[in-house]
Tab-separated table of C-alpha atoms (C1' of nucleotides) in Angstrom:
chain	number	residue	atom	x	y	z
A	1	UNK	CA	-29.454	9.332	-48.566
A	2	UNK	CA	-27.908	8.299	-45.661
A	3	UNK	CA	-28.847	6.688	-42.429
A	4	UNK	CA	-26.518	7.223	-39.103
A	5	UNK	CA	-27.884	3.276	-37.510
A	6	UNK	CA	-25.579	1.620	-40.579
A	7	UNK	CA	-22.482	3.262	-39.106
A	8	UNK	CA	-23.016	2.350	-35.619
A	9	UNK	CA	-24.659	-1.821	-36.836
A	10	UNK	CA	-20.836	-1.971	-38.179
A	11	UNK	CA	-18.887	-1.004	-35.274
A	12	UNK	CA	-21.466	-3.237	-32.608
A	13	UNK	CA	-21.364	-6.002	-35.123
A	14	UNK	CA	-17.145	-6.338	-35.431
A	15	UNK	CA	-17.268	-5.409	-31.398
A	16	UNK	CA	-18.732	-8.688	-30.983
A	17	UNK	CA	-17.669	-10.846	-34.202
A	18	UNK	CA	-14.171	-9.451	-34.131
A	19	UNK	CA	-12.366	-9.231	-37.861
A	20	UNK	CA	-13.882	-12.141	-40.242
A	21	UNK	CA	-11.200	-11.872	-43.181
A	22	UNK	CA	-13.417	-12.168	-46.002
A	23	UNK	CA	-13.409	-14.043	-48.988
A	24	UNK	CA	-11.927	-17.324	-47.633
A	25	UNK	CA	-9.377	-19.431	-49.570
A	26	UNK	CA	-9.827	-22.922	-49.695
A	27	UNK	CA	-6.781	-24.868	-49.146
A	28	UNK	CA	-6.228	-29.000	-48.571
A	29	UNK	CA	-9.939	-29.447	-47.318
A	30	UNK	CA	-10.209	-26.051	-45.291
A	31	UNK	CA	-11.532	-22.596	-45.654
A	32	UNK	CA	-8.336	-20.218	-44.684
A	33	UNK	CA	-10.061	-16.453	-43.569
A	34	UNK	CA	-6.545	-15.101	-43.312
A	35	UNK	CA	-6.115	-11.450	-41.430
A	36	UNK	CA	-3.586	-10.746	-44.197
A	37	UNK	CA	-5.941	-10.727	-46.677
A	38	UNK	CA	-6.443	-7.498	-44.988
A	39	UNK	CA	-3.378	-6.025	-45.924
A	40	UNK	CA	-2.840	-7.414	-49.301
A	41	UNK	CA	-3.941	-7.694	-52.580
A	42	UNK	CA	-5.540	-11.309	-53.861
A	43	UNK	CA	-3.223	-12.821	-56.719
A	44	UNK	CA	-4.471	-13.609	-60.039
A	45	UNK	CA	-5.318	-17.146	-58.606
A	46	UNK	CA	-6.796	-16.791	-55.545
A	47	UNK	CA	-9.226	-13.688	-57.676
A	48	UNK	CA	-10.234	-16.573	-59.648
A	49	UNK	CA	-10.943	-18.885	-57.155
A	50	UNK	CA	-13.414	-16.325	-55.333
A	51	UNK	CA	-15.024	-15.593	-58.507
A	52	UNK	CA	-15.953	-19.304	-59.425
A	53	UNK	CA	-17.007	-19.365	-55.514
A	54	UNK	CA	-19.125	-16.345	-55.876
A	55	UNK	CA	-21.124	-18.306	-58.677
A	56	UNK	CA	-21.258	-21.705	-56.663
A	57	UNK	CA	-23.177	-19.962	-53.546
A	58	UNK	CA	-25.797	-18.712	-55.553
A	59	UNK	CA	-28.805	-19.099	-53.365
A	60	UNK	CA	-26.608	-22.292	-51.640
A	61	UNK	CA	-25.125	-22.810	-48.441
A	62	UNK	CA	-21.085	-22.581	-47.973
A	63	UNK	CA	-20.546	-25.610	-46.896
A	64	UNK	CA	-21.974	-27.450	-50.036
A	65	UNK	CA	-19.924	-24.719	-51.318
A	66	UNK	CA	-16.743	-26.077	-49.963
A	67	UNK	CA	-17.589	-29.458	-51.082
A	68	UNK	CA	-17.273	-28.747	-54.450
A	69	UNK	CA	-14.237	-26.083	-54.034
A	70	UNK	CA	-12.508	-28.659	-52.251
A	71	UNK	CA	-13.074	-31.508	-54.930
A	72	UNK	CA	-11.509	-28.938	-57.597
A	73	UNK	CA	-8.707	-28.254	-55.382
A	74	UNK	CA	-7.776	-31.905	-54.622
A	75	UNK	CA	-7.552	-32.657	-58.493
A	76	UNK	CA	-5.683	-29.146	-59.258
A	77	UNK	CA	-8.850	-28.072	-61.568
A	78	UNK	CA	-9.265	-24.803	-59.657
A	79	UNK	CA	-7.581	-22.851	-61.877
A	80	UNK	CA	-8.750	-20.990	-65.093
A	81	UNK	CA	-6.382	-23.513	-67.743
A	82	UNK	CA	-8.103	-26.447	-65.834
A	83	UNK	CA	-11.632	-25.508	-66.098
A	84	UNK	CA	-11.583	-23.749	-69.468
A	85	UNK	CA	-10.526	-27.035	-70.891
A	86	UNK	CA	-12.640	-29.387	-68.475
A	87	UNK	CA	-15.512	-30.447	-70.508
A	88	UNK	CA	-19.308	-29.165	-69.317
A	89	UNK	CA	-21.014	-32.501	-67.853
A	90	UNK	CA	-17.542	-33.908	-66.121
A	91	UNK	CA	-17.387	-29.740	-64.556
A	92	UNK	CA	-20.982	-30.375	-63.800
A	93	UNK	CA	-20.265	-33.754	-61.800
A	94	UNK	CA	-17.049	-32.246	-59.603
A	95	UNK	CA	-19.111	-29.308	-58.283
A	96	UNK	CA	-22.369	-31.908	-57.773
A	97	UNK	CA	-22.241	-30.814	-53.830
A	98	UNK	CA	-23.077	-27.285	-54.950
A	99	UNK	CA	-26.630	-27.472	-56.240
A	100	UNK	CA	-27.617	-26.343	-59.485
A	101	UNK	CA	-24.655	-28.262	-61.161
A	102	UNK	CA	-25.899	-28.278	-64.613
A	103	UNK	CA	-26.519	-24.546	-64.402
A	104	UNK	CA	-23.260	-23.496	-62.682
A	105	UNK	CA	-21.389	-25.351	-64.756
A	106	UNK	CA	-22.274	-23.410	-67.288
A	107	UNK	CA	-21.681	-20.144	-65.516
A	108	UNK	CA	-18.283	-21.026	-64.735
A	109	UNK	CA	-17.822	-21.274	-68.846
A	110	UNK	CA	-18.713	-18.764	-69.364
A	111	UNK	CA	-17.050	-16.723	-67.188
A	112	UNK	CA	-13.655	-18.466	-68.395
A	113	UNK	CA	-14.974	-17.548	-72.371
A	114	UNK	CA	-15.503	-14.058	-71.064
A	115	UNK	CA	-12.591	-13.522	-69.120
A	116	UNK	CA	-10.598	-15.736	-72.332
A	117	UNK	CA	-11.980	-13.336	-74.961
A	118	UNK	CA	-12.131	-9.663	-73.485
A	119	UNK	CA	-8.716	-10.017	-71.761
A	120	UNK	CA	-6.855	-12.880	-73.169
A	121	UNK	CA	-6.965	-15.009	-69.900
A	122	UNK	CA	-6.140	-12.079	-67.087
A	123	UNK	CA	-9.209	-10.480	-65.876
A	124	UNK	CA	-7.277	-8.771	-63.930
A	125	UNK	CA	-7.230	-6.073	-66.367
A	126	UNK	CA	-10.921	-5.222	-65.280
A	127	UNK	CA	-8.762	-3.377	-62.215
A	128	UNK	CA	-8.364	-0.687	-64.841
A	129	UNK	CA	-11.254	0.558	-65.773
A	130	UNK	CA	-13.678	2.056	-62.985
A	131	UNK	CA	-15.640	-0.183	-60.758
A	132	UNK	CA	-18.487	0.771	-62.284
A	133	UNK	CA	-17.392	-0.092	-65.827
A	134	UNK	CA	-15.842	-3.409	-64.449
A	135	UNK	CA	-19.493	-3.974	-63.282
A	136	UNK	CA	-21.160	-3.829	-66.571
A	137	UNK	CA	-18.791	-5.812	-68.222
A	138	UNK	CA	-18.867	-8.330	-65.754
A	139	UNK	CA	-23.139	-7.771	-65.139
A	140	UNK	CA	-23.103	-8.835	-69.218
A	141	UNK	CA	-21.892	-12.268	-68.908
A	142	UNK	CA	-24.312	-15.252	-68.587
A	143	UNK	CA	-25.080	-16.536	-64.733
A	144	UNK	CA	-23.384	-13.107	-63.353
A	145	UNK	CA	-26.077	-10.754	-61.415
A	146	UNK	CA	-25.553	-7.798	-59.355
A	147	UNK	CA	-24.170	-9.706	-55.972
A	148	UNK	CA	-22.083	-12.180	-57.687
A	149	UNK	CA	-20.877	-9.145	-60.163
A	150	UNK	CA	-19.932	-7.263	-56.825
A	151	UNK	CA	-18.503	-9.900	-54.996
A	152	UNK	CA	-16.277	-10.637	-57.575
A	153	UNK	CA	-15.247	-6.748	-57.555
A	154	UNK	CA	-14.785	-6.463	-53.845
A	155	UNK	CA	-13.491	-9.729	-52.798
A	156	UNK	CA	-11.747	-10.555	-55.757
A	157	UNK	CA	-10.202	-7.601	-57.481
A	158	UNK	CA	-10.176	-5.552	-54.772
A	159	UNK	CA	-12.296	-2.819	-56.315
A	160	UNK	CA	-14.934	-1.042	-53.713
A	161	UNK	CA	-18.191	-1.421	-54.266
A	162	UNK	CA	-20.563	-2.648	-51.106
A	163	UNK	CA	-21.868	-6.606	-51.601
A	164	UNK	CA	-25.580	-6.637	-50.767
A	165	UNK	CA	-27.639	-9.740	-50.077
A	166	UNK	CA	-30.679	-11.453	-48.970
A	167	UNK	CA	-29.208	-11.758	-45.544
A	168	UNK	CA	-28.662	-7.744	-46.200
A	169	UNK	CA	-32.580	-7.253	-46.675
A	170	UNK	CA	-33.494	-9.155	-43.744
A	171	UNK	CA	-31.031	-7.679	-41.391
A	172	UNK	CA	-31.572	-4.073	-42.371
A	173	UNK	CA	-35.799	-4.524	-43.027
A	174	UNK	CA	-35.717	-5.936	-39.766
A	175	UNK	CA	-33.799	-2.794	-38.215
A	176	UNK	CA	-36.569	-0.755	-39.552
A	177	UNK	CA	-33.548	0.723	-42.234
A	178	UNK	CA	-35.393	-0.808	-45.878
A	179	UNK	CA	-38.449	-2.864	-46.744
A	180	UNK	CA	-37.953	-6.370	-46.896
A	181	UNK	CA	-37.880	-6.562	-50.829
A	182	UNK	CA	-35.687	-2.940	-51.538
A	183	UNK	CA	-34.560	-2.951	-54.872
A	184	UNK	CA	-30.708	-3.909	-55.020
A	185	UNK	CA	-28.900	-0.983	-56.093
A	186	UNK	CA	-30.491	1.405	-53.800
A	187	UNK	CA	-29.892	-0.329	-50.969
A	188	UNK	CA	-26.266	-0.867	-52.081
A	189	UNK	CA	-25.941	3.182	-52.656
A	190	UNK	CA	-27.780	3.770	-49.120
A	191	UNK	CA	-24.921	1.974	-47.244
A	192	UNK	CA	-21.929	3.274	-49.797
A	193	UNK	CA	-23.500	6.610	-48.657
A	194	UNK	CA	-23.927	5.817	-44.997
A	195	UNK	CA	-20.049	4.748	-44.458
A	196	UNK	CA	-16.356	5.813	-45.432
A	197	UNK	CA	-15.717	4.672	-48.957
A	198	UNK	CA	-13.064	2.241	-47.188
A	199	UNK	CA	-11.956	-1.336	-49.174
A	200	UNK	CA	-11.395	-3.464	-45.619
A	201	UNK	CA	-14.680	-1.646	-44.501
A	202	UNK	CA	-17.047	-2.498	-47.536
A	203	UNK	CA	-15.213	-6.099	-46.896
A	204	UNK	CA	-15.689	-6.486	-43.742
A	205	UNK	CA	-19.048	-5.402	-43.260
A	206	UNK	CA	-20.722	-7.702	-45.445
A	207	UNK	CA	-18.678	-10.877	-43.688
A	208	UNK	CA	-20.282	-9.114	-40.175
A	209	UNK	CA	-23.596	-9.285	-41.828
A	210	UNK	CA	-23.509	-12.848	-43.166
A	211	UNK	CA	-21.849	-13.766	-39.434
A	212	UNK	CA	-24.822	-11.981	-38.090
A	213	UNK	CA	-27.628	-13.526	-40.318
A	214	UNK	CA	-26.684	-16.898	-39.636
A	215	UNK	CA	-25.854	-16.468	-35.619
A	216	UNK	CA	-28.870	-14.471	-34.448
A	217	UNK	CA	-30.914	-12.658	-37.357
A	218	UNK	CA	-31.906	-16.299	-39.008
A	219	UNK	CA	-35.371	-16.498	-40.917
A	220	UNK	CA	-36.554	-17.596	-37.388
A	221	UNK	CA	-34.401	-14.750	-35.390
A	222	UNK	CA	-32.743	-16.252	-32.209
A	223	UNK	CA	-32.365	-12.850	-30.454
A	224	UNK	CA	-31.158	-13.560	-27.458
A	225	UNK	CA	-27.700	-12.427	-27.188
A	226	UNK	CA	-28.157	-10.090	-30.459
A	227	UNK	CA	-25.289	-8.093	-30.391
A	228	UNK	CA	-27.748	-5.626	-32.266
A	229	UNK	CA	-31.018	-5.933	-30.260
A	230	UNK	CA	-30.793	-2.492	-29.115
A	231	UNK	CA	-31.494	-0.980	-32.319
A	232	UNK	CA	-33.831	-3.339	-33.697
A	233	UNK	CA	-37.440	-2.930	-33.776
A	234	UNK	CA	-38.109	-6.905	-34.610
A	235	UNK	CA	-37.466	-7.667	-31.260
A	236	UNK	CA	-39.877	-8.271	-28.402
B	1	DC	C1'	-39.873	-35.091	-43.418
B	2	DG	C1'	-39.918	-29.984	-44.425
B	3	DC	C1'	-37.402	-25.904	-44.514
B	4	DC	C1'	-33.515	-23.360	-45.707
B	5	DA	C1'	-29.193	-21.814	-48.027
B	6	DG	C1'	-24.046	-15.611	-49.232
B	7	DG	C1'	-29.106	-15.823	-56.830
B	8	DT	C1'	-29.958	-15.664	-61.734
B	9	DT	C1'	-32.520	-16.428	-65.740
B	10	DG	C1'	-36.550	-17.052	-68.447
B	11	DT	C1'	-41.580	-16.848	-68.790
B	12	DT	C1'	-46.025	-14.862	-68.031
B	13	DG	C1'	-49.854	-11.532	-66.933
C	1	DC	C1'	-42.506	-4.188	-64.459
C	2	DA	C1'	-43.882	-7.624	-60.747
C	3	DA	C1'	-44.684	-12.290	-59.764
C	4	DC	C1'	-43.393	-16.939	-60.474
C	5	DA	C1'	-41.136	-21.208	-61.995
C	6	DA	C1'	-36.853	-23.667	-62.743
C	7	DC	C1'	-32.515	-24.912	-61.246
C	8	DA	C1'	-30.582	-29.254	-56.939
C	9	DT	C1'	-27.655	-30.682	-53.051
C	10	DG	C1'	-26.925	-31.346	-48.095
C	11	DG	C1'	-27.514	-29.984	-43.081
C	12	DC	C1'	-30.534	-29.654	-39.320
DNA sequence: CGCCAGGTTGTTG
DNA sequence: CAACAACATGGC
């Protein structure tokens, strides 16, 4: 399948968003969306750092997020050592600002045990085996779902695989492109089919859609100014 | 005050 | 397999 409106949402969307320099990097109380994260490869670290954010914004908004990311930063626990070792309820209280604490604490152990046991601390070593196969290893630990599993492999490793969201299905449902509840992999394989199988595309694309969701296509739409009104059937 | 936010898991009919 | 509850804080 493949639609020719998903091609032509990208290019209006960056036309008026410009580049967004997806996943941000939080550094001494800021979130850093650096263009050369275009250009270059995330280390070992900052991988790590997107995949513990990818759990923390689990149905939660970035800025509570940050809170949290921040907090670990500030006290140097934002690293794998750190929070392997950090015990579950004193985790739990650090990344309070997130939501879910007790439950995402949790997560992030068990991410750390996976990543600790499968690859003796480097998950890196995911990068070698298809993106698929790096999916199902990754779909098979605790607290990891499809869009956290595919964040991970986009932002973090680098591997291309299209990020799909709830911002994703209202966006495209609205557009007329999907229902409003399409089932997660098919709408992932409808836009993988509908553009170039590009890394910096797949990444950029899904920071245009969350830019988009939150400016104009919001559960109550403010459409004036939509940079995508013209092919939208939502709109009066 | 109520609604919403870059989901996932476990339970139930 | 679909629908639903549970998980929780902070901004507007």
């Amino acid at each position: 399948m493949k639609n020719p409106k998903i091609p032509e949402i990208y290019s209006s969307l960056h036309d008026h968003f410009g580049y967004q320099n997806w996943w941000p990097i939080v550094e001494s109380g800021r979130s850093l969306y650096l263009p050369e994260f275009r250009s270059r490869e995330r280390s070992f670290e900052e991988a790590f750092e997107i995949a513990i954010g990818a759990l923390l914004t689990q149905n939660t908004a970035w800025t509570n997020v940050e809170k949290a990311l921040f907090a670990l930063r500030r006290e140097n626990l934002l690293n794998f050592h750190s929070l392997s070792c950090l015990n579950r309820d004193d985790l739990a209280a650090k990344i309070r600002p997130a939501g879910y604490f007790n439950q995402k604490a949790r997560k992030i152990h068990a991410l750390c045990r996976f990543i600790e046991s499968e690859f003796n601390g480097d998950f890196f070593s995911l990068k070698s085996l298809s993106v698929l196969e790096a999916r199902e290893k990754l779909l098979n630990v605790w607290g990891i779902g499809k869009e956290t599993a595919d964040s991970i492999l986009l932002y973090g490793l680098g591997m291309p695989i299209f990020v799909v969201d709830a911002y994703t299905r209202r966006i495209f449902s609205r557009l007329g492109i999907c229902d409003e509840k399409a089932d997660y992999d098919e709408m992932r394989l409808l836009i993988e089919d509908s553009i170039d199988r590009d890394l910096v595309l797949y990444q950029e694309y899904h920071a245009q859609i969350v830019k988009q969701a939150v400016t104009f296509c919001s559960k109550k739409p403010k459409c004036s100014g939509c940079p995508i009104a013209f092919l939208c059937l939502f709109e009066k």
